[in-house]
Amino acid sequence: MAPELLGFILGVIAGLVPGIHPNTFSALILGASSLFSARFTGSEIAIMIFVSSAVYSVVSIIPAVFVGVPDEDTSLAVFPAHRMVLDGDGFAAISISAVSSFLSSLLCVPVYYIILLAGKSADVSPLTTPVLIAVTAYLILLEDDGFGGSLAKWKKRFLAAVVFLLSGVTGIISLRYFYSEGISMLFPILTGLFAFPTLVAGMNSEGIPDQRIKFVLPEFKNVLRGTVSGLFVSLFPGISSGVATAISVGRGDDEKRYIASISSANTANTILNFAILQSAGRVRSGTADAFLYFTSPENYGYLPILALSASFAAMAFSLLISVPAMGLFSRVSPSKLSRSVIAFLVLVVLYFTGFEGIAVFSVASAIGMLTLLFRVRRIHCMGAIILPAILY
């Protein structure tokens, strides 16, 4: 089987499984590298990872919309998308997301080659610390309490800062003092911080009402805004697509704007991380790290065209699969589905990282649950990556 086709299939599977983060998916591929190495060369596995990550960025909105179990990168879009689902416009939400991702991949083609031409100039590492501090402060200040006064607003911001610091300390301790052969401790950290709480929240999801088949296009300005944000965060370590969208939409509450921005930012960040890897040699994501593990990135100038093709195929697949998916997800128990995925993730963490990984996963899960208790954005859990990047 061609690595591009297998990458497409793996991206679809990962995108349709609730709670799977792209970094989690990359860690799984790294852990199973011996299995792939028996059939594919390192270059082919790298292409497989690249294609699967591009496809994942398009398809992953489907379970987020219909099941209510997003990953961190799509979590900002969930509540606006759910409002559309409750109004019977779930297919419209999917169409906005899928088309936004494809248009973003199209915009990324010239941007990708500009970054390659920039070479080492695309490395903005000296600005990393001040930018990460500014982004962290901005995200915390975005927290608001619409039903309380000034005191309630600052209390919520304080709680967001607590989540950020706890996540950061967990990241520092886990990455420095815990060791797992063959797979990064980021796997149990990210799984606990993001997948576990979203899966727990998904247990309370209700069945979806009847949906209309209504195709809606995104506004180009929202796609452009998300793509620019995705470019910005691809330049710096520790900043994800979820952060990009939080920056681009601020406190805005328009459903279609949210969905278009998060989808385009997610895809742009996924693709342009590889441009930074090729031009400046800097790793900005788990998927780029996995790519680098299998091959040297210099001779892959065709990646943006491959990403465009993968995004188009993923867009078409998402639109086609959404119709039967609406019926399927309406019959599946969200509680049983979430429990099954939690059990699967615990077993995977145990298999790849042992009991040390389970310990890290347990602490990270407890911190992730605080976001539900405090009612703050899960994006603050990115402190597990941002704080180590600031300090080291």
Short mmCIF file of C-alpha atoms in Angstrom, two decimals:
data_model
loop_
_atom_site.label_atom_id
_atom_site.label_comp_id
_atom_site.label_asym_id
_atom_site.label_seq_id
_atom_site.Cartn_x
_atom_site.Cartn_y
_atom_site.Cartn_z
CA MET A 1 0.00 0.00 0.00
CA ALA A 2 1.30 3.48 -0.88
CA PRO A 3 2.44 5.43 2.21
CA GLU A 4 0.27 8.40 1.15
CA LEU A 5 -2.85 6.22 1.10
CA LEU A 6 -2.00 4.57 4.41
CA GLY A 7 -1.31 8.00 5.89
CA PHE A 8 -4.74 9.14 4.71
CA ILE A 9 -6.40 6.10 6.30
CA LEU A 10 -4.52 6.55 9.59
CA GLY A 11 -5.40 10.27 9.65
CA VAL A 12 -9.07 9.47 9.13
CA ILE A 13 -9.06 6.82 11.88
CA ALA A 14 -7.29 9.11 14.35
CA GLY A 15 -9.56 12.02 13.42
CA LEU A 16 -12.73 10.02 14.02
CA VAL A 17 -11.63 8.61 17.41
CA PRO A 18 -12.79 11.02 20.13
CA GLY A 19 -10.12 12.54 22.35
CA ILE A 20 -7.06 11.66 20.24
CA HIS A 21 -4.66 14.62 20.01
CA PRO A 22 -2.28 14.79 16.99
CA ASN A 23 0.73 14.69 19.31
CA THR A 24 -0.77 11.59 20.95
CA PHE A 25 -1.19 10.06 17.50
CA SER A 26 2.42 10.83 16.56
CA ALA A 27 3.63 9.29 19.80
CA LEU A 28 1.69 6.13 18.97
CA ILE A 29 3.32 5.93 15.54
CA LEU A 30 6.75 6.39 17.11
CA GLY A 31 5.98 3.67 19.62
CA ALA A 32 4.93 1.31 16.81
CA SER A 33 7.79 2.31 14.51
CA SER A 34 9.24 -1.18 14.53
CA LEU A 35 6.04 -2.51 12.97
CA PHE A 36 6.05 0.09 10.20
CA SER A 37 9.80 -0.28 9.59
CA ALA A 38 9.29 -3.88 8.51
CA ARG A 39 7.20 -2.73 5.52
CA PHE A 40 8.27 0.85 4.79
CA THR A 41 11.46 2.90 4.56
CA GLY A 42 12.06 5.79 6.94
CA SER A 43 11.20 8.27 4.18
CA GLU A 44 7.89 6.51 3.50
CA ILE A 45 6.96 6.48 7.20
CA ALA A 46 7.76 10.21 7.37
CA ILE A 47 5.41 10.88 4.43
CA MET A 48 2.79 8.74 6.13
CA ILE A 49 3.06 10.88 9.27
CA PHE A 50 2.84 14.13 7.27
CA VAL A 51 -0.24 13.06 5.29
CA SER A 52 -1.99 11.66 8.38
CA SER A 53 -1.42 14.91 10.29
CA ALA A 54 -2.88 17.01 7.46
CA VAL A 55 -5.89 14.70 7.13
CA TYR A 56 -6.37 14.63 10.89
CA SER A 57 -6.54 18.43 11.03
CA VAL A 58 -9.56 18.33 8.70
CA VAL A 59 -11.45 15.27 9.93
CA SER A 60 -11.10 15.69 13.72
CA ILE A 61 -13.93 18.25 13.89
CA ILE A 62 -16.51 15.49 13.23
CA PRO A 63 -16.44 13.77 16.65
CA ALA A 64 -16.00 17.18 18.29
CA VAL A 65 -19.29 18.31 16.73
CA PHE A 66 -21.41 15.18 17.05
CA VAL A 67 -20.01 13.51 20.16
CA GLY A 68 -18.74 16.43 22.18
CA VAL A 69 -15.25 15.07 22.75
CA PRO A 70 -12.75 17.45 21.15
CA ASP A 71 -8.99 17.52 21.42
CA GLU A 72 -7.26 20.64 22.68
CA ASP A 73 -6.92 22.15 19.19
CA THR A 74 -10.65 21.94 18.44
CA SER A 75 -11.98 22.57 21.95
CA LEU A 76 -12.60 26.28 21.31
CA ALA A 77 -14.91 25.42 18.41
CA VAL A 78 -16.97 22.87 20.29
CA PHE A 79 -19.51 25.04 22.07
CA PRO A 80 -20.26 27.18 18.96
CA ALA A 81 -20.53 23.98 16.90
CA HIS A 82 -22.82 22.40 19.49
CA ARG A 83 -25.12 25.38 19.30
CA MET A 84 -25.38 24.78 15.55
CA VAL A 85 -26.02 21.06 16.14
CA LEU A 86 -28.79 21.85 18.60
CA ASP A 87 -30.32 24.09 15.92
CA GLY A 88 -30.14 21.23 13.41
CA ASP A 89 -27.17 22.73 11.53
CA GLY A 90 -24.50 20.14 12.33
CA PHE A 91 -23.78 19.49 8.66
CA ALA A 92 -23.37 23.23 8.11
CA ALA A 93 -20.76 23.29 10.91
CA ILE A 94 -18.88 20.42 9.26
CA SER A 95 -18.99 22.07 5.84
CA ILE A 96 -17.63 25.36 7.24
CA SER A 97 -14.84 23.50 9.01
CA ALA A 98 -13.84 21.23 6.12
CA VAL A 99 -13.84 23.98 3.48
CA SER A 100 -11.95 26.33 5.83
CA SER A 101 -9.23 23.72 6.31
CA PHE A 102 -8.90 23.17 2.56
CA LEU A 103 -8.75 26.91 1.80
CA SER A 104 -6.15 27.28 4.54
CA SER A 105 -4.01 24.54 2.96
CA LEU A 106 -4.28 26.43 -0.35
CA LEU A 107 -3.11 29.66 1.29
CA CYS A 108 -0.26 27.76 2.92
CA VAL A 109 1.31 26.76 -0.41
CA PRO A 110 2.92 30.15 -1.22
CA VAL A 111 3.58 30.84 2.47
CA TYR A 112 5.39 27.51 2.78
CA TYR A 113 7.77 28.31 -0.07
CA ILE A 114 8.38 31.84 1.24
CA ILE A 115 9.46 30.31 4.56
CA LEU A 116 11.76 27.90 2.71
CA LEU A 117 13.33 30.82 0.81
CA ALA A 118 13.82 32.65 4.11
CA GLY A 119 15.94 29.77 5.36
CA LYS A 120 17.51 30.35 8.76
CA SER A 121 15.87 33.80 8.85
CA ALA A 122 12.63 32.01 9.72
CA ASP A 123 14.19 31.07 13.05
CA VAL A 124 12.82 33.56 15.57
CA SER A 125 14.09 31.67 18.62
CA PRO A 126 15.56 34.81 20.29
CA LEU A 127 12.02 36.19 20.55
CA THR A 128 10.57 33.00 22.02
CA THR A 129 10.63 33.94 25.72
CA PRO A 130 8.98 37.41 25.46
CA VAL A 131 6.42 36.14 22.94
CA LEU A 132 5.45 33.15 25.09
CA ILE A 133 5.10 35.37 28.17
CA ALA A 134 2.94 37.84 26.23
CA VAL A 135 0.77 35.06 24.77
CA THR A 136 0.31 33.47 28.20
CA ALA A 137 -0.72 36.78 29.76
CA TYR A 138 -3.14 37.47 26.90
CA LEU A 139 -4.81 34.06 27.19
CA ILE A 140 -5.25 34.46 30.95
CA LEU A 141 -6.71 37.95 30.50
CA LEU A 142 -9.21 36.54 27.98
CA GLU A 143 -10.93 34.74 30.85
CA ASP A 144 -14.10 36.55 31.84
CA ASP A 145 -17.18 35.95 33.93
CA GLY A 146 -20.17 37.33 32.08
CA PHE A 147 -22.43 36.97 35.12
CA GLY A 148 -20.11 38.46 37.73
CA GLY A 149 -18.38 41.75 38.39
CA SER A 150 -14.76 42.73 38.34
CA LEU A 151 -13.89 40.52 41.32
CA ALA A 152 -15.39 37.42 39.66
CA LYS A 153 -13.47 38.20 36.47
CA TRP A 154 -10.12 38.39 38.26
CA LYS A 155 -10.91 35.30 40.30
CA LYS A 156 -11.39 33.36 37.07
CA ARG A 157 -8.14 34.74 35.69
CA PHE A 158 -6.36 33.68 38.89
CA LEU A 159 -7.74 30.16 38.53
CA ALA A 160 -6.58 30.08 34.91
CA ALA A 161 -3.08 31.08 36.07
CA VAL A 162 -3.18 28.29 38.67
CA VAL A 163 -4.00 25.74 35.95
CA PHE A 164 -1.20 27.11 33.76
CA LEU A 165 1.38 26.93 36.56
CA LEU A 166 0.34 23.45 37.72
CA SER A 167 0.52 22.20 34.13
CA GLY A 168 3.91 23.86 33.67
CA VAL A 169 5.38 22.35 36.84
CA THR A 170 4.04 18.94 35.82
CA GLY A 171 5.68 19.30 32.41
CA ILE A 172 9.02 20.34 33.88
CA ILE A 173 9.14 17.54 36.47
CA SER A 174 7.89 14.84 34.11
CA LEU A 175 10.24 15.68 31.26
CA ARG A 176 13.25 16.10 33.53
CA TYR A 177 12.88 13.30 36.07
CA PHE A 178 10.76 10.64 34.36
CA TYR A 179 12.07 8.51 31.53
CA SER A 180 10.45 6.24 29.01
CA GLU A 181 12.38 4.41 26.31
CA GLY A 182 11.18 5.07 22.77
CA ILE A 183 8.35 7.51 23.52
CA SER A 184 8.25 10.98 25.07
CA MET A 185 6.64 11.62 28.44
CA LEU A 186 4.66 14.29 26.59
CA PHE A 187 2.36 11.44 25.58
CA PRO A 188 0.91 10.76 29.08
CA ILE A 189 1.07 14.49 29.90
CA LEU A 190 -0.99 15.61 26.90
CA THR A 191 -3.32 12.63 27.16
CA GLY A 192 -4.07 13.46 30.79
CA LEU A 193 -4.35 17.21 30.36
CA PHE A 194 -6.50 17.22 27.24
CA ALA A 195 -7.94 13.85 26.27
CA PHE A 196 -9.07 12.67 29.71
CA PRO A 197 -11.10 15.74 30.76
CA THR A 198 -12.72 16.09 27.34
CA LEU A 199 -13.68 12.42 27.40
CA VAL A 200 -15.14 12.83 30.90
CA ALA A 201 -17.10 15.84 29.68
CA GLY A 202 -18.27 13.78 26.71
CA MET A 203 -19.94 11.30 29.05
CA ASN A 204 -22.62 13.89 29.69
CA SER A 205 -23.27 14.59 26.01
CA GLU A 206 -26.85 14.19 24.91
CA GLY A 207 -28.24 12.69 21.72
CA ILE A 208 -28.36 15.03 18.76
CA PRO A 209 -31.65 16.28 17.25
CA ASP A 210 -32.59 15.80 13.59
CA GLN A 211 -30.13 17.57 11.30
CA ARG A 212 -30.62 19.45 8.04
CA ILE A 213 -28.32 18.81 5.08
CA LYS A 214 -27.33 22.41 4.43
CA PHE A 215 -23.99 23.28 2.86
CA VAL A 216 -22.52 26.58 4.13
CA LEU A 217 -19.29 28.21 2.98
CA PRO A 218 -17.02 30.06 5.44
CA GLU A 219 -16.25 33.76 5.10
CA PHE A 220 -12.82 34.16 3.55
CA LYS A 221 -11.76 36.80 6.08
CA ASN A 222 -12.22 34.27 8.89
CA VAL A 223 -10.17 31.68 7.00
CA LEU A 224 -7.44 34.28 6.39
CA ARG A 225 -7.47 35.33 10.05
CA GLY A 226 -7.09 31.74 11.21
CA THR A 227 -4.35 31.00 8.67
CA VAL A 228 -2.32 34.03 9.74
CA SER A 229 -2.70 32.98 13.37
CA GLY A 230 -1.60 29.46 12.45
CA LEU A 231 1.49 30.92 10.77
CA PHE A 232 2.29 32.99 13.85
CA VAL A 233 2.15 30.10 16.29
CA SER A 234 4.13 27.79 13.98
CA LEU A 235 7.11 30.10 14.48
CA PHE A 236 7.31 29.50 18.22
CA PRO A 237 7.53 26.38 20.41
CA GLY A 238 4.80 25.61 22.91
CA ILE A 239 2.00 27.41 21.06
CA SER A 240 -0.73 25.25 19.54
CA SER A 241 -3.52 25.82 17.02
CA GLY A 242 -5.92 26.26 19.93
CA VAL A 243 -3.78 29.17 21.09
CA ALA A 244 -3.81 30.55 17.54
CA THR A 245 -7.58 30.62 17.46
CA ALA A 246 -7.85 32.10 20.94
CA ILE A 247 -5.63 34.91 19.67
CA SER A 248 -7.56 35.40 16.43
CA VAL A 249 -11.12 35.38 17.81
CA GLY A 250 -10.56 36.79 21.29
CA ARG A 251 -13.88 36.87 23.14
CA GLY A 252 -15.95 36.71 19.95
CA ASP A 253 -19.00 34.49 20.12
CA ASP A 254 -20.07 34.03 16.50
CA GLU A 255 -20.40 30.31 15.72
CA LYS A 256 -19.35 30.42 12.08
CA ARG A 257 -16.41 32.72 12.78
CA TYR A 258 -15.17 30.42 15.54
CA ILE A 259 -15.39 27.27 13.47
CA ALA A 260 -13.76 28.79 10.37
CA SER A 261 -10.95 30.31 12.42
CA ILE A 262 -10.11 27.21 14.46
CA SER A 263 -10.22 24.92 11.43
CA SER A 264 -8.02 27.11 9.24
CA ALA A 265 -5.59 27.81 12.11
CA ASN A 266 -5.36 24.12 12.93
CA THR A 267 -4.54 23.12 9.35
CA ALA A 268 -2.16 26.04 8.76
CA ASN A 269 -0.24 25.31 11.93
CA THR A 270 -0.04 21.61 11.06
CA ILE A 271 1.41 22.31 7.61
CA LEU A 272 3.66 25.27 8.40
CA ASN A 273 5.31 23.46 11.31
CA PHE A 274 7.02 21.40 8.62
CA ALA A 275 8.11 24.55 6.76
CA ILE A 276 9.85 25.74 9.93
CA LEU A 277 11.42 22.29 10.31
CA GLN A 278 12.76 22.37 6.74
CA SER A 279 13.96 25.98 6.71
CA ALA A 280 15.25 26.59 10.24
CA GLY A 281 15.62 23.03 11.53
CA ARG A 282 13.32 23.78 14.45
CA VAL A 283 10.75 21.29 15.78
CA ARG A 284 7.42 22.93 16.57
CA SER A 285 5.07 19.95 16.97
CA GLY A 286 4.94 16.30 17.88
CA THR A 287 4.25 15.37 14.26
CA ALA A 288 7.29 17.32 13.04
CA ASP A 289 9.39 15.61 15.71
CA ALA A 290 8.13 12.21 14.55
CA PHE A 291 8.87 13.15 10.93
CA LEU A 292 12.44 14.11 11.86
CA TYR A 293 12.88 10.81 13.71
CA PHE A 294 12.52 8.89 10.45
CA THR A 295 14.20 11.11 7.87
CA SER A 296 16.10 14.32 7.19
CA PRO A 297 13.65 17.05 6.09
CA GLU A 298 15.76 18.86 3.47
CA ASN A 299 14.59 17.09 0.31
CA TYR A 300 10.83 17.39 0.69
CA GLY A 301 9.95 20.57 -1.20
CA TYR A 302 6.75 18.98 -2.48
CA LEU A 303 5.16 18.73 1.00
CA PRO A 304 2.82 21.75 0.60
CA ILE A 305 1.39 20.27 -2.63
CA LEU A 306 0.97 16.93 -0.88
CA ALA A 307 -0.77 18.71 2.01
CA LEU A 308 -3.11 20.47 -0.42
CA SER A 309 -4.05 17.14 -2.01
CA ALA A 310 -4.51 15.45 1.37
CA SER A 311 -6.67 18.34 2.64
CA PHE A 312 -8.87 18.23 -0.47
CA ALA A 313 -9.38 14.48 -0.09
CA ALA A 314 -10.07 14.90 3.64
CA MET A 315 -12.58 17.71 2.91
CA ALA A 316 -14.44 15.50 0.44
CA PHE A 317 -14.38 12.58 2.88
CA SER A 318 -15.65 14.74 5.75
CA LEU A 319 -18.59 16.03 3.74
CA LEU A 320 -19.49 12.53 2.54
CA ILE A 321 -19.11 10.79 5.89
CA SER A 322 -20.94 13.48 7.87
CA VAL A 323 -24.36 12.39 6.61
CA PRO A 324 -24.17 8.78 7.87
CA ALA A 325 -22.13 9.98 10.88
CA MET A 326 -25.04 12.09 12.07
CA GLY A 327 -27.21 8.99 12.22
CA LEU A 328 -24.49 6.81 13.73
CA PHE A 329 -23.51 9.20 16.51
CA SER A 330 -27.16 9.76 17.40
CA ARG A 331 -27.43 6.01 18.18
CA VAL A 332 -24.11 5.58 20.02
CA SER A 333 -24.08 6.17 23.76
CA PRO A 334 -21.61 9.04 24.43
CA SER A 335 -20.96 7.64 27.90
CA LYS A 336 -20.01 4.16 26.64
CA LEU A 337 -17.91 5.59 23.83
CA SER A 338 -16.01 7.89 26.18
CA ARG A 339 -15.38 5.08 28.68
CA SER A 340 -14.06 2.83 25.91
CA VAL A 341 -11.63 5.48 24.66
CA ILE A 342 -10.44 6.23 28.23
CA ALA A 343 -9.74 2.53 28.79
CA PHE A 344 -7.88 2.36 25.46
CA LEU A 345 -5.72 5.39 26.30
CA VAL A 346 -4.86 4.08 29.78
CA LEU A 347 -3.73 0.78 28.28
CA VAL A 348 -1.65 2.55 25.64
CA VAL A 349 -0.01 4.81 28.26
CA LEU A 350 0.78 1.75 30.40
CA TYR A 351 2.17 -0.22 27.45
CA PHE A 352 4.45 2.51 26.10
CA THR A 353 5.50 4.36 29.28
CA GLY A 354 4.95 1.88 32.12
CA PHE A 355 3.84 2.78 35.63
CA GLU A 356 5.86 6.00 35.54
CA GLY A 357 3.71 7.08 32.63
CA ILE A 358 0.55 6.11 34.52
CA ALA A 359 1.70 8.28 37.44
CA VAL A 360 2.29 11.23 35.11
CA PHE A 361 -1.02 10.57 33.35
CA SER A 362 -2.89 10.52 36.69
CA VAL A 363 -1.46 13.86 37.84
CA ALA A 364 -2.05 15.45 34.43
CA SER A 365 -5.64 14.14 34.38
CA ALA A 366 -6.33 15.69 37.78
CA ILE A 367 -5.03 19.05 36.54
CA GLY A 368 -7.07 18.73 33.36
CA MET A 369 -10.19 18.10 35.42
CA LEU A 370 -9.58 21.41 37.22
CA THR A 371 -10.49 23.20 33.98
CA LEU A 372 -13.97 21.68 34.23
CA LEU A 373 -14.21 22.54 37.93
CA PHE A 374 -12.95 26.10 37.49
CA ARG A 375 -14.80 26.57 34.18
CA VAL A 376 -11.71 27.97 32.44
CA ARG A 377 -10.37 27.22 28.98
CA ARG A 378 -8.41 24.01 28.62
CA ILE A 379 -5.88 25.96 26.56
CA HIS A 380 -4.16 26.97 29.81
CA CYS A 381 -2.97 23.37 30.17
CA MET A 382 -0.50 24.21 27.41
CA GLY A 383 1.58 25.48 30.32
CA ALA A 384 3.04 21.96 30.31
CA ILE A 385 4.89 22.92 27.13
CA ILE A 386 4.99 26.72 27.32
CA LEU A 387 6.54 27.05 30.80
CA PRO A 388 9.46 24.66 30.08
CA ALA A 389 10.02 26.54 26.80
CA ILE A 390 10.15 29.85 28.69
CA LEU A 391 12.52 28.60 31.39
CA TYR A 392 14.80 26.46 29.25
#
